Short mmCIF file of C-alpha atoms and ligand atoms in Angstrom, two decimals:
data_model
loop_
_atom_site.label_atom_id
_atom_site.label_comp_id
_atom_site.label_asym_id
_atom_site.label_seq_id
_atom_site.Cartn_x
_atom_site.Cartn_y
_atom_site.Cartn_z
CA MET A 1 39.32 -19.56 15.37
CA SER A 2 37.74 -18.44 12.09
CA THR A 3 39.96 -16.37 9.80
CA PHE A 4 36.88 -14.31 8.85
CA GLN A 5 35.68 -13.34 12.33
CA HIS A 6 36.43 -9.62 11.83
CA ILE A 7 34.87 -9.33 8.39
CA LYS A 8 31.34 -7.90 8.07
CA PRO A 9 29.07 -7.47 5.03
CA ALA A 10 29.97 -4.31 3.05
CA GLY A 11 27.71 -1.32 3.71
CA LYS A 12 26.72 -2.42 7.23
CA ALA A 13 27.30 -0.19 10.26
CA GLN A 14 30.85 -0.17 11.60
CA PHE A 15 29.65 -0.64 15.14
CA LYS A 16 26.69 -2.50 16.60
CA ASP A 17 25.72 -1.93 20.22
CA ARG A 18 23.67 -4.84 21.50
CA TYR A 19 21.19 -2.52 23.31
CA THR A 20 20.67 0.01 20.53
CA THR A 21 18.22 -0.28 17.64
CA LYS A 22 18.52 2.15 14.75
CA ALA A 23 15.27 3.52 13.32
CA ALA A 24 16.25 2.25 9.86
CA GLU A 25 15.89 -1.29 11.21
CA LEU A 26 12.12 -0.69 11.33
CA LEU A 27 12.01 -0.49 7.51
CA THR A 28 10.34 -3.58 6.09
CA PRO A 29 10.13 -4.12 2.31
CA TRP A 30 6.53 -4.47 1.18
CA GLU A 31 5.21 -7.91 0.26
CA GLU A 32 1.64 -8.92 -0.51
CA GLY A 33 -0.32 -9.18 2.72
CA LYS A 34 2.35 -7.56 4.93
CA LYS A 35 0.99 -5.01 7.44
CA GLY A 36 2.73 -2.20 9.27
CA ASP A 37 2.13 0.96 11.28
CA ILE A 38 3.00 3.35 8.48
CA ALA A 39 3.92 2.93 4.82
CA ILE A 40 6.41 4.95 2.80
CA ILE A 41 6.79 5.27 -0.96
CA GLY A 42 9.42 7.32 -2.79
CA ALA A 43 8.54 9.64 -5.68
CA PRO A 44 12.01 10.64 -6.90
CA LEU A 45 11.02 13.31 -9.41
CA SER A 46 12.65 16.73 -9.70
CA LYS A 47 12.69 17.45 -13.42
CA PRO A 48 9.54 19.64 -13.16
CA SER A 49 11.39 22.03 -10.77
CA ILE A 50 11.61 25.62 -11.99
CA SER A 51 15.06 25.92 -10.38
CA HIS A 52 17.97 23.51 -10.20
CA SER A 53 16.95 20.56 -8.01
CA GLY A 54 18.26 17.15 -7.11
CA ALA A 55 15.14 16.35 -5.04
CA SER A 56 14.99 13.03 -6.87
CA PHE A 57 17.78 11.88 -4.51
CA ALA A 58 15.75 12.67 -1.38
CA PRO A 59 13.89 9.38 -0.77
CA ASP A 60 17.20 7.50 -0.48
CA ALA A 61 18.78 10.24 1.65
CA ILE A 62 15.82 10.29 4.07
CA ARG A 63 15.83 6.50 4.45
CA ARG A 64 19.61 6.62 5.07
CA CYS A 65 19.07 9.27 7.77
CA LEU A 66 16.89 6.84 9.71
CA ASN A 67 20.25 5.26 10.57
CA SER A 68 21.10 8.41 12.51
CA PHE A 69 18.25 7.92 14.96
CA THR A 70 17.62 5.28 17.60
CA THR A 71 14.13 3.96 18.33
CA TYR A 72 14.02 5.19 21.95
CA ASN A 73 11.98 8.27 22.88
CA ILE A 74 13.35 9.42 26.21
CA GLU A 75 10.57 11.92 26.89
CA ARG A 76 7.72 9.48 26.32
CA GLY A 77 9.64 6.54 27.78
CA THR A 78 8.73 4.46 24.73
CA ASP A 79 10.77 2.39 22.30
CA LEU A 80 9.55 1.95 18.73
CA ALA A 81 11.39 -1.40 18.66
CA GLU A 82 9.85 -2.63 21.92
CA VAL A 83 9.43 -6.39 22.11
CA ASP A 84 5.79 -7.37 21.34
CA ALA A 85 5.00 -3.80 20.22
CA ARG A 86 7.67 -3.22 17.59
CA LYS A 87 6.64 -0.67 14.97
CA ALA A 88 7.05 -1.48 11.29
CA ILE A 89 7.53 0.93 8.39
CA ILE A 90 6.32 -0.82 5.24
CA ASP A 91 8.60 0.39 2.44
CA PHE A 92 7.05 0.22 -1.03
CA GLY A 93 10.34 1.38 -2.55
CA ASP A 94 10.60 4.10 -5.19
CA ILE A 95 8.39 4.78 -8.20
CA SER A 96 10.45 4.53 -11.39
CA MET A 97 10.26 7.76 -13.39
CA HIS A 98 10.10 8.23 -17.14
CA PRO A 99 13.46 9.65 -18.28
CA THR A 100 11.95 12.53 -20.30
CA SER A 101 8.14 12.76 -19.95
CA ILE A 102 6.97 14.68 -16.88
CA GLU A 103 3.33 13.87 -17.67
CA GLU A 104 4.14 10.15 -17.75
CA SER A 105 6.06 10.43 -14.46
CA HIS A 106 3.11 12.22 -12.82
CA GLN A 107 0.82 9.47 -14.10
CA ARG A 108 3.10 6.81 -12.59
CA ILE A 109 3.07 8.65 -9.23
CA TYR A 110 -0.74 8.75 -9.33
CA GLU A 111 -1.05 5.05 -10.23
CA SER A 112 1.59 3.88 -7.74
CA THR A 113 0.23 5.95 -4.83
CA LYS A 114 -3.22 4.58 -5.58
CA ALA A 115 -1.88 1.03 -5.73
CA ALA A 116 0.10 1.42 -2.47
CA THR A 117 -2.76 2.98 -0.49
CA SER A 118 -5.24 0.43 -1.88
CA THR A 119 -3.27 -2.41 -0.27
CA LYS A 120 -4.21 -1.08 3.19
CA ALA A 121 -0.74 -2.21 4.29
CA ALA A 122 -0.74 0.57 6.91
CA PRO A 123 -3.18 3.11 8.31
CA PHE A 124 -0.87 6.01 7.46
CA THR A 125 1.06 6.65 4.24
CA ILE A 126 4.01 8.96 3.63
CA ILE A 127 5.07 9.92 0.12
CA LEU A 128 8.69 11.05 -0.06
CA GLY A 129 9.35 13.55 -2.86
CA GLY A 130 10.68 14.62 -5.11
CA ASP A 131 9.66 18.18 -5.76
CA HIS A 132 6.24 19.63 -4.96
CA SER A 133 4.86 18.85 -8.43
CA ILE A 134 4.18 15.29 -7.19
CA THR A 135 1.36 16.45 -4.89
CA THR A 136 -1.25 16.83 -7.64
CA SER A 137 -0.78 13.15 -8.49
CA THR A 138 -0.70 11.88 -4.90
CA VAL A 139 -3.81 13.84 -3.84
CA LYS A 140 -5.69 12.58 -6.93
CA ALA A 141 -4.80 9.02 -5.83
CA ILE A 142 -5.79 9.63 -2.20
CA LYS A 143 -9.13 11.09 -3.35
CA GLU A 144 -9.89 7.87 -5.23
CA THR A 145 -8.97 5.60 -2.33
CA LYS A 146 -10.21 7.63 0.64
CA GLY A 147 -12.77 10.18 -0.64
CA THR A 148 -12.77 13.98 -0.58
CA VAL A 149 -9.44 15.41 0.55
CA GLY A 150 -8.67 18.40 2.73
CA ILE A 151 -5.07 19.60 2.61
CA ILE A 152 -2.93 21.33 5.21
CA GLN A 153 0.06 22.63 3.28
CA PHE A 154 3.21 23.79 5.07
CA ASP A 155 5.06 25.96 2.60
CA ALA A 156 6.79 29.30 2.06
CA HIS A 157 4.98 29.49 -1.29
CA HIS A 158 1.38 29.34 -2.51
CA ASP A 159 2.28 26.93 -5.35
CA LEU A 160 -0.68 28.38 -7.26
CA ARG A 161 1.28 29.55 -10.32
CA ASN A 162 -0.37 29.57 -13.74
CA THR A 163 0.41 26.56 -15.91
CA GLU A 164 0.56 28.52 -19.20
CA ASP A 165 4.10 29.72 -18.46
CA GLY A 166 5.72 26.41 -17.65
CA GLY A 167 3.32 23.47 -17.51
CA PRO A 168 2.97 21.25 -14.43
CA THR A 169 6.00 22.58 -12.51
CA ASN A 170 6.66 22.41 -8.76
CA GLY A 171 5.08 25.88 -8.51
CA THR A 172 1.64 24.68 -9.66
CA PRO A 173 0.43 21.57 -7.76
CA PHE A 174 -2.42 23.17 -5.78
CA ARG A 175 -3.62 25.27 -8.72
CA ARG A 176 -3.84 22.12 -10.82
CA LEU A 177 -5.81 20.36 -8.08
CA ILE A 178 -8.28 23.25 -7.96
CA GLU A 179 -8.54 23.81 -11.73
CA GLU A 180 -8.88 20.11 -12.51
CA GLY A 181 -11.67 19.85 -9.92
CA TYR A 182 -10.00 17.50 -7.43
CA ILE A 183 -10.36 19.94 -4.54
CA LYS A 184 -12.21 23.18 -3.91
CA GLY A 185 -10.22 26.15 -2.65
CA GLU A 186 -11.94 25.88 0.73
CA GLN A 187 -10.39 22.41 1.16
CA LEU A 188 -6.86 23.89 1.16
CA ILE A 189 -5.17 25.55 4.14
CA GLN A 190 -1.72 27.03 3.57
CA ILE A 191 0.56 27.65 6.54
CA GLY A 192 3.84 29.58 6.65
CA ILE A 193 3.49 31.62 3.44
CA ARG A 194 6.38 34.05 3.37
CA ASN A 195 7.12 37.63 2.33
CA TYR A 196 8.98 38.28 -0.93
CA ALA A 197 8.54 34.66 -1.99
CA ASN A 198 5.29 34.93 -3.97
CA ALA A 199 3.52 37.17 -6.49
CA LYS A 200 0.44 39.22 -5.53
CA ALA A 201 -1.53 37.60 -8.36
CA TYR A 202 -1.23 34.21 -6.65
CA HIS A 203 -2.26 35.51 -3.26
CA ASP A 204 -5.27 37.13 -4.94
CA TYR A 205 -6.03 33.80 -6.66
CA ALA A 206 -5.88 31.99 -3.29
CA ILE A 207 -8.34 34.43 -1.69
CA GLU A 208 -10.64 34.38 -4.73
CA LYS A 209 -10.83 30.57 -4.61
CA GLY A 210 -11.48 30.46 -0.86
CA VAL A 211 -8.07 29.05 0.13
CA THR A 212 -7.17 29.77 3.77
CA VAL A 213 -3.76 31.43 4.01
CA TYR A 214 -1.67 31.81 7.15
CA THR A 215 1.47 33.85 6.64
CA MET A 216 4.55 33.53 8.85
CA GLU A 217 3.31 36.59 10.74
CA ASP A 218 0.06 34.73 11.50
CA VAL A 219 2.10 31.72 12.62
CA ARG A 220 4.22 33.85 14.97
CA GLN A 221 1.32 35.54 16.80
CA PRO A 222 2.43 35.77 20.44
CA ASN A 223 -1.08 35.12 21.77
CA SER A 224 -1.79 31.92 19.85
CA SER A 225 0.32 28.80 19.45
CA ILE A 226 0.88 26.63 16.38
CA THR A 227 -1.14 23.97 18.22
CA GLU A 228 -4.18 26.25 18.31
CA LEU A 229 -3.70 27.19 14.66
CA ILE A 230 -3.56 23.55 13.52
CA GLN A 231 -6.53 22.60 15.70
CA HIS A 232 -8.46 25.42 14.07
CA ALA A 233 -7.39 24.24 10.60
CA LEU A 234 -8.46 20.67 11.40
CA SER A 235 -11.85 21.77 12.70
CA GLN A 236 -12.32 23.90 9.58
CA LEU A 237 -11.71 20.87 7.33
CA GLN A 238 -13.08 17.91 9.29
CA ASP A 239 -16.77 18.26 8.39
CA LYS A 240 -16.12 19.04 4.73
CA VAL A 241 -13.85 16.13 3.82
CA ASP A 242 -13.35 12.38 4.27
CA THR A 243 -9.60 12.52 4.77
CA ILE A 244 -6.97 15.14 5.60
CA TYR A 245 -3.60 15.18 3.81
CA LEU A 246 -0.52 16.97 5.12
CA SER A 247 1.80 18.39 2.48
CA VAL A 248 5.13 19.33 4.03
CA ASP A 249 7.36 21.44 1.82
CA MET A 250 10.55 21.67 3.85
CA ASP A 251 11.16 25.22 2.62
CA VAL A 252 8.55 26.31 5.17
CA LEU A 253 11.53 26.06 7.53
CA ASP A 254 13.93 28.95 7.92
CA GLN A 255 17.01 28.69 5.70
CA ALA A 256 19.09 28.17 8.86
CA TYR A 257 17.51 24.73 9.29
CA ALA A 258 16.80 23.63 5.75
CA PRO A 259 19.91 24.25 3.63
CA GLY A 260 18.86 21.37 1.37
CA CYS A 261 15.83 23.16 -0.04
CA PRO A 262 16.29 24.76 -3.46
CA ALA A 263 14.15 27.81 -2.47
CA ILE A 264 15.64 28.77 0.89
CA SER A 265 15.00 32.15 2.50
CA PRO A 266 15.03 33.79 5.93
CA GLY A 267 11.95 34.35 8.08
CA GLY A 268 10.72 30.76 8.14
CA MET A 269 9.67 28.27 10.80
CA HIS A 270 11.79 26.58 13.43
CA PRO A 271 11.79 22.76 13.07
CA ASP A 272 10.32 22.39 16.59
CA MET A 273 7.29 24.36 15.45
CA LEU A 274 6.84 22.20 12.35
CA THR A 275 7.18 19.05 14.47
CA GLU A 276 4.58 20.33 16.93
CA ALA A 277 2.23 21.17 14.06
CA VAL A 278 2.59 17.68 12.57
CA GLN A 279 2.19 16.04 16.00
CA VAL A 280 -1.08 17.90 16.59
CA ALA A 281 -2.40 17.04 13.12
CA LEU A 282 -1.50 13.35 13.51
CA LYS A 283 -3.81 13.04 16.51
CA HIS A 284 -6.81 13.79 14.30
CA PRO A 285 -8.63 10.62 13.16
CA LYS A 286 -9.05 11.91 9.58
CA VAL A 287 -5.32 12.51 8.99
CA HIS A 288 -4.17 9.48 6.97
CA SER A 289 -1.38 10.65 4.68
CA MET A 290 1.47 13.09 4.26
CA ASP A 291 4.10 14.05 1.76
CA ILE A 292 7.54 15.49 2.46
CA VAL A 293 8.96 17.38 -0.52
CA GLU A 294 11.60 19.77 -1.84
CA ILE A 295 14.77 18.41 -0.24
CA ASP A 296 17.76 18.38 -2.56
CA PRO A 297 20.42 16.24 -0.84
CA THR A 298 23.10 17.55 -3.25
CA LEU A 299 22.64 21.05 -1.75
CA ASP A 300 22.13 19.88 1.83
CA ILE A 301 24.77 20.18 4.54
CA ARG A 302 25.44 16.96 6.46
CA ASP A 303 21.89 15.83 5.54
CA MET A 304 20.47 18.42 7.97
CA THR A 305 17.23 18.79 6.02
CA SER A 306 16.82 15.06 5.34
CA ARG A 307 17.36 14.38 9.05
CA ILE A 308 14.40 16.60 9.90
CA ALA A 309 12.33 14.62 7.38
CA ALA A 310 13.46 11.36 9.01
CA SER A 311 12.50 12.70 12.44
CA LEU A 312 9.02 13.58 11.12
CA ILE A 313 8.64 9.98 9.92
CA LEU A 314 9.40 8.81 13.48
CA GLU A 315 6.68 11.15 14.80
CA THR A 316 4.11 9.43 12.60
CA LEU A 317 4.97 6.10 14.24
CA ILE A 318 3.71 7.46 17.55
CA LYS A 319 0.30 8.30 16.01
CA1 LIG B 1 6.00 24.26 -2.42
#
Protein backbone atom coordinates (compact mmCIF):
# COMPACT_ATOMS: atom_id res chain seq x y z
CA MET A 1 0.00 0.00 0.00
CA SER A 2 1.31 3.45 -0.93
CA THR A 3 2.20 5.74 1.98
CA PHE A 4 0.86 8.68 -0.06
CA GLN A 5 -2.60 7.32 -0.91
CA HIS A 6 -4.43 9.93 1.22
CA ILE A 7 -2.46 12.93 -0.02
CA LYS A 8 -3.98 15.16 -2.73
CA PRO A 9 -2.57 18.19 -4.56
CA ALA A 10 -2.91 21.39 -2.47
CA GLY A 11 -5.84 23.61 -3.45
CA LYS A 12 -7.96 20.78 -4.89
CA ALA A 13 -11.46 20.04 -3.60
CA GLN A 14 -11.62 18.08 -0.36
CA PHE A 15 -14.19 15.72 -1.76
CA LYS A 16 -14.78 14.36 -5.24
CA ASP A 17 -18.02 12.57 -6.03
CA ARG A 18 -17.59 10.36 -9.08
CA TYR A 19 -20.98 11.42 -10.55
CA THR A 20 -20.69 15.16 -9.97
CA THR A 21 -18.96 17.67 -12.27
CA LYS A 22 -18.32 21.17 -10.97
CA ALA A 23 -18.92 24.03 -13.42
CA ALA A 24 -15.34 25.24 -12.88
CA GLU A 25 -14.16 22.05 -14.59
CA LEU A 26 -15.53 23.50 -17.86
CA LEU A 27 -12.88 26.26 -17.77
CA THR A 28 -10.26 25.65 -20.44
CA PRO A 29 -7.20 27.92 -20.73
CA TRP A 30 -7.00 29.53 -24.15
CA GLU A 31 -4.45 28.25 -26.64
CA GLU A 32 -4.08 29.16 -30.30
CA GLY A 33 -6.75 27.36 -32.31
CA LYS A 34 -8.76 26.16 -29.31
CA LYS A 35 -12.55 26.57 -29.67
CA GLY A 36 -15.28 26.69 -27.05
CA ASP A 37 -18.90 27.61 -26.47
CA ILE A 38 -18.18 30.86 -24.67
CA ALA A 39 -15.01 32.79 -23.86
CA ILE A 40 -14.22 34.78 -20.74
CA ILE A 41 -11.59 37.43 -20.14
CA GLY A 42 -10.93 39.27 -16.88
CA ALA A 43 -10.50 43.05 -16.72
CA PRO A 44 -9.42 43.52 -13.10
CA LEU A 45 -9.52 47.31 -12.92
CA SER A 46 -11.11 49.31 -10.11
CA LYS A 47 -8.83 52.31 -9.68
CA PRO A 48 -11.16 54.54 -11.76
CA SER A 49 -13.99 53.96 -9.22
CA ILE A 50 -15.35 57.13 -7.62
CA SER A 51 -15.90 55.22 -4.37
CA HIS A 52 -13.81 52.61 -2.59
CA SER A 53 -13.77 49.45 -4.73
CA GLY A 54 -11.94 46.15 -4.84
CA ALA A 55 -13.69 45.14 -8.09
CA SER A 56 -10.26 44.21 -9.43
CA PHE A 57 -10.60 41.01 -7.37
CA ALA A 58 -13.88 40.01 -9.04
CA PRO A 59 -12.66 37.94 -12.03
CA ASP A 60 -10.90 35.50 -9.69
CA ALA A 61 -13.83 35.41 -7.26
CA ILE A 62 -16.33 34.69 -10.04
CA ARG A 63 -14.19 31.89 -11.49
CA ARG A 64 -13.83 30.42 -7.97
CA CYS A 65 -17.63 30.52 -7.54
CA LEU A 66 -18.01 28.22 -10.55
CA ASN A 67 -16.83 25.57 -8.06
CA SER A 68 -20.07 26.11 -6.14
CA PHE A 69 -22.23 24.97 -9.04
CA THR A 70 -22.62 21.59 -10.71
CA THR A 71 -23.14 21.25 -14.46
CA TYR A 72 -26.60 19.65 -14.21
CA ASN A 73 -29.73 21.68 -14.96
CA ILE A 74 -32.58 19.79 -13.35
CA GLU A 75 -35.34 21.83 -14.99
CA ARG A 76 -34.04 21.43 -18.54
CA GLY A 77 -32.78 17.89 -17.92
CA THR A 78 -29.43 18.85 -19.46
CA ASP A 79 -25.85 18.50 -18.28
CA LEU A 80 -23.23 21.00 -19.47
CA ALA A 81 -20.61 18.25 -19.03
CA GLU A 82 -22.58 15.68 -21.03
CA VAL A 83 -20.42 13.15 -22.85
CA ASP A 84 -20.09 14.11 -26.56
CA ALA A 85 -21.74 17.49 -25.90
CA ARG A 86 -19.55 18.87 -23.13
CA LYS A 87 -19.50 22.67 -23.03
CA ALA A 88 -16.20 24.51 -22.85
CA ILE A 89 -15.49 27.94 -21.40
CA ILE A 90 -12.36 29.28 -23.09
CA ASP A 91 -10.54 31.31 -20.43
CA PHE A 92 -8.26 34.02 -21.82
CA GLY A 93 -7.09 34.85 -18.29
CA ASP A 94 -6.83 38.39 -16.93
CA ILE A 95 -5.59 41.55 -18.62
CA SER A 96 -2.61 42.94 -16.71
CA MET A 97 -3.25 46.52 -15.60
CA HIS A 98 -0.84 49.43 -15.45
CA PRO A 99 -0.11 50.16 -11.77
CA THR A 100 -0.83 53.91 -12.01
CA SER A 101 -2.13 54.96 -15.45
CA ILE A 102 -5.88 54.51 -15.91
CA GLU A 103 -5.65 55.59 -19.56
CA GLU A 104 -3.03 52.91 -20.22
CA SER A 105 -5.16 50.29 -18.44
CA HIS A 106 -8.20 51.25 -20.54
CA GLN A 107 -6.05 50.96 -23.66
CA ARG A 108 -4.93 47.47 -22.61
CA ILE A 109 -8.56 46.43 -22.04
CA TYR A 110 -9.46 47.70 -25.52
CA GLU A 111 -6.51 45.92 -27.18
CA SER A 112 -6.96 42.67 -25.27
CA THR A 113 -10.74 42.48 -25.82
CA LYS A 114 -10.14 43.09 -29.52
CA ALA A 115 -7.44 40.42 -29.62
CA ALA A 116 -9.61 37.88 -27.74
CA THR A 117 -12.73 38.43 -29.85
CA SER A 118 -10.68 38.41 -33.08
CA THR A 119 -9.57 34.82 -32.38
CA LYS A 120 -13.18 33.63 -32.85
CA ALA A 121 -12.44 31.09 -30.11
CA ALA A 122 -16.14 31.18 -29.13
CA PRO A 123 -19.37 32.65 -30.48
CA PHE A 124 -20.04 34.49 -27.21
CA THR A 125 -17.63 36.53 -25.09
CA ILE A 126 -17.96 37.61 -21.46
CA ILE A 127 -15.75 40.32 -20.00
CA LEU A 128 -15.48 40.12 -16.22
CA GLY A 129 -14.87 43.51 -14.58
CA GLY A 130 -13.59 45.37 -12.87
CA ASP A 131 -15.63 48.49 -12.44
CA HIS A 132 -17.94 49.94 -15.08
CA SER A 133 -15.23 52.19 -16.55
CA ILE A 134 -14.04 49.16 -18.56
CA THR A 135 -17.13 49.21 -20.80
CA THR A 136 -15.97 52.12 -22.99
CA SER A 137 -12.89 50.09 -23.92
CA THR A 138 -14.70 46.78 -24.44
CA VAL A 139 -17.45 48.29 -26.60
CA LYS A 140 -14.83 50.11 -28.72
CA ALA A 141 -13.16 46.71 -29.28
CA ILE A 142 -16.44 44.95 -30.08
CA LYS A 143 -17.32 47.70 -32.58
CA GLU A 144 -14.07 47.06 -34.45
CA THR A 145 -14.53 43.29 -34.55
CA LYS A 146 -18.29 43.00 -35.02
CA GLY A 147 -19.58 46.33 -36.37
CA THR A 148 -22.06 48.84 -34.93
CA VAL A 149 -23.00 48.04 -31.35
CA GLY A 150 -26.34 48.33 -29.57
CA ILE A 151 -26.16 48.14 -25.78
CA ILE A 152 -28.66 46.90 -23.23
CA GLN A 153 -27.36 48.19 -19.91
CA PHE A 154 -28.67 46.81 -16.62
CA ASP A 155 -27.81 49.39 -14.00
CA ALA A 156 -29.13 51.48 -11.12
CA HIS A 157 -27.23 54.42 -12.62
CA HIS A 158 -27.09 56.22 -15.97
CA ASP A 159 -23.26 56.27 -15.96
CA LEU A 160 -23.48 59.43 -18.08
CA ARG A 161 -21.52 61.71 -15.73
CA ASN A 162 -19.43 64.54 -17.14
CA THR A 163 -15.73 63.76 -17.50
CA GLU A 164 -14.54 67.27 -16.51
CA ASP A 165 -15.01 66.52 -12.80
CA GLY A 166 -13.10 63.27 -12.59
CA GLY A 167 -11.89 61.92 -15.93
CA PRO A 168 -12.81 58.44 -17.19
CA THR A 169 -14.36 57.12 -13.95
CA ASN A 170 -16.84 54.26 -13.51
CA GLY A 171 -19.61 56.89 -13.67
CA THR A 172 -18.82 57.89 -17.27
CA PRO A 173 -18.52 54.87 -19.63
CA PHE A 174 -21.66 55.45 -21.72
CA ARG A 175 -21.13 59.21 -21.94
CA ARG A 176 -17.63 58.60 -23.27
CA LEU A 177 -18.98 56.14 -25.85
CA ILE A 178 -21.50 58.73 -27.04
CA GLU A 179 -19.16 61.74 -26.95
CA GLU A 180 -16.31 59.90 -28.64
CA GLY A 181 -18.70 58.80 -31.40
CA TYR A 182 -18.63 55.03 -30.82
CA ILE A 183 -22.39 54.81 -30.32
CA LYS A 184 -25.35 57.10 -30.83
CA GLY A 185 -27.70 57.64 -27.90
CA GLU A 186 -30.42 55.68 -29.70
CA GLN A 187 -28.15 52.60 -29.59
CA LEU A 188 -28.26 52.53 -25.77
CA ILE A 189 -31.09 51.12 -23.66
CA GLN A 190 -30.80 51.47 -19.90
CA ILE A 191 -32.83 49.18 -17.65
CA GLY A 192 -33.37 49.42 -13.89
CA ILE A 193 -32.40 53.08 -13.34
CA ARG A 194 -33.22 53.90 -9.74
CA ASN A 195 -34.57 56.78 -7.66
CA TYR A 196 -32.15 58.88 -5.60
CA ALA A 197 -29.17 57.30 -7.34
CA ASN A 198 -28.66 59.80 -10.18
CA ALA A 199 -28.66 63.54 -10.89
CA LYS A 200 -31.40 65.18 -12.99
CA ALA A 201 -28.76 66.61 -15.33
CA TYR A 202 -27.78 63.08 -16.40
CA HIS A 203 -31.34 61.96 -16.96
CA ASP A 204 -31.85 65.08 -19.09
CA TYR A 205 -28.65 64.24 -20.99
CA ALA A 206 -29.93 60.70 -21.65
CA ILE A 207 -33.24 61.98 -23.05
CA GLU A 208 -31.53 64.70 -25.10
CA LYS A 209 -29.23 62.12 -26.72
CA GLY A 210 -32.06 59.69 -27.48
CA VAL A 211 -31.08 57.05 -24.89
CA THR A 212 -34.00 54.79 -23.90
CA VAL A 213 -34.42 54.73 -20.13
CA TYR A 214 -36.47 52.22 -18.15
CA THR A 215 -36.65 53.00 -14.45
CA MET A 216 -37.34 50.36 -11.80
CA GLU A 217 -40.97 51.50 -11.84
CA ASP A 218 -41.10 50.71 -15.58
CA VAL A 219 -39.52 47.32 -14.87
CA ARG A 220 -42.09 46.52 -12.18
CA GLN A 221 -45.20 47.27 -14.27
CA PRO A 222 -47.76 44.62 -13.28
CA ASN A 223 -49.15 44.33 -16.80
CA SER A 224 -45.87 43.70 -18.62
CA SER A 225 -43.08 41.25 -17.84
CA ILE A 226 -39.32 41.72 -18.04
CA THR A 227 -39.45 39.28 -20.98
CA GLU A 228 -41.69 41.66 -22.93
CA LEU A 229 -39.50 44.62 -22.01
CA ILE A 230 -36.31 42.92 -23.23
CA GLN A 231 -38.01 41.69 -26.41
CA HIS A 232 -39.07 45.26 -27.07
CA ALA A 233 -35.52 46.51 -26.42
CA LEU A 234 -34.08 43.90 -28.79
CA SER A 235 -36.54 44.76 -31.55
CA GLN A 236 -35.72 48.44 -31.08
CA LEU A 237 -32.00 47.76 -31.59
CA GLN A 238 -31.87 44.86 -34.04
CA ASP A 239 -32.31 46.80 -37.29
CA LYS A 240 -29.97 49.62 -36.28
CA VAL A 241 -26.91 47.61 -35.26
CA ASP A 242 -24.73 44.64 -36.24
CA THR A 243 -24.29 43.28 -32.73
CA ILE A 244 -25.94 43.69 -29.33
CA TYR A 245 -23.87 43.93 -26.14
CA LEU A 246 -25.24 43.32 -22.65
CA SER A 247 -23.66 45.37 -19.89
CA VAL A 248 -24.60 43.96 -16.50
CA ASP A 249 -23.81 46.21 -13.56
CA MET A 250 -24.68 44.03 -10.59
CA ASP A 251 -25.90 47.06 -8.65
CA VAL A 252 -29.08 46.83 -10.73
CA LEU A 253 -29.95 44.18 -8.13
CA ASP A 254 -31.51 45.13 -4.83
CA GLN A 255 -28.99 45.55 -2.02
CA ALA A 256 -30.47 42.43 -0.39
CA TYR A 257 -28.97 40.31 -3.17
CA ALA A 258 -25.84 42.19 -4.13
CA PRO A 259 -23.95 43.12 -0.96
CA GLY A 260 -20.70 43.04 -2.95
CA CYS A 261 -21.54 46.10 -5.03
CA PRO A 262 -19.94 49.37 -3.89
CA ALA A 263 -23.12 51.37 -4.73
CA ILE A 264 -25.84 49.28 -3.10
CA SER A 265 -29.32 50.64 -2.46
CA PRO A 266 -32.88 49.41 -1.92
CA GLY A 267 -35.54 49.24 -4.62
CA GLY A 268 -33.58 47.15 -7.12
CA MET A 269 -34.19 43.99 -9.12
CA HIS A 270 -34.54 40.44 -7.89
CA PRO A 271 -31.84 38.12 -9.32
CA ASP A 272 -34.53 35.92 -10.94
CA MET A 273 -35.67 38.91 -12.96
CA LEU A 274 -32.12 39.71 -14.10
CA THR A 275 -31.59 36.06 -15.03
CA GLU A 276 -34.83 36.02 -17.03
CA ALA A 277 -33.81 39.24 -18.80
CA VAL A 278 -30.41 37.80 -19.74
CA GLN A 279 -31.97 34.49 -20.84
CA VAL A 280 -34.37 36.30 -23.18
CA ALA A 281 -31.59 38.49 -24.62
CA LEU A 282 -29.31 35.47 -25.20
CA LYS A 283 -31.85 33.93 -27.54
CA HIS A 284 -31.42 36.82 -29.96
CA PRO A 285 -29.00 36.02 -32.81
CA LYS A 286 -27.30 39.44 -32.60
CA VAL A 287 -26.37 39.13 -28.91
CA HIS A 288 -22.68 38.13 -28.93
CA SER A 289 -21.09 39.63 -25.84
CA MET A 290 -21.66 40.71 -22.26
CA ASP A 291 -19.82 42.27 -19.38
CA ILE A 292 -20.43 41.73 -15.68
CA VAL A 293 -19.12 44.60 -13.56
CA GLU A 294 -19.05 46.32 -10.16
CA ILE A 295 -18.61 43.37 -7.81
CA ASP A 296 -16.18 44.04 -4.97
CA PRO A 297 -15.44 40.64 -3.38
CA THR A 298 -13.88 42.36 -0.34
CA LEU A 299 -17.31 43.82 0.52
CA ASP A 300 -19.31 40.76 -0.51
CA ILE A 301 -20.87 38.33 1.97
CA ARG A 302 -20.06 34.66 1.30
CA ASP A 303 -19.50 35.58 -2.38
CA MET A 304 -23.27 36.09 -2.78
CA THR A 305 -22.85 38.63 -5.58
CA SER A 306 -20.07 36.73 -7.35
CA ARG A 307 -22.23 33.58 -7.22
CA ILE A 308 -24.97 35.38 -9.15
CA ALA A 309 -22.35 36.37 -11.73
CA ALA A 310 -21.19 32.75 -11.98
CA SER A 311 -24.79 31.60 -12.47
CA LEU A 312 -25.21 34.13 -15.31
CA ILE A 313 -22.12 32.63 -16.99
CA LEU A 314 -23.80 29.21 -16.84
CA GLU A 315 -26.91 30.69 -18.50
CA THR A 316 -24.81 31.80 -21.47
CA LEU A 317 -23.68 28.19 -21.99
CA ILE A 318 -27.27 27.23 -22.74
CA LYS A 319 -27.49 29.86 -25.52
CA1 LIG B 1 -22.82 51.39 -13.63
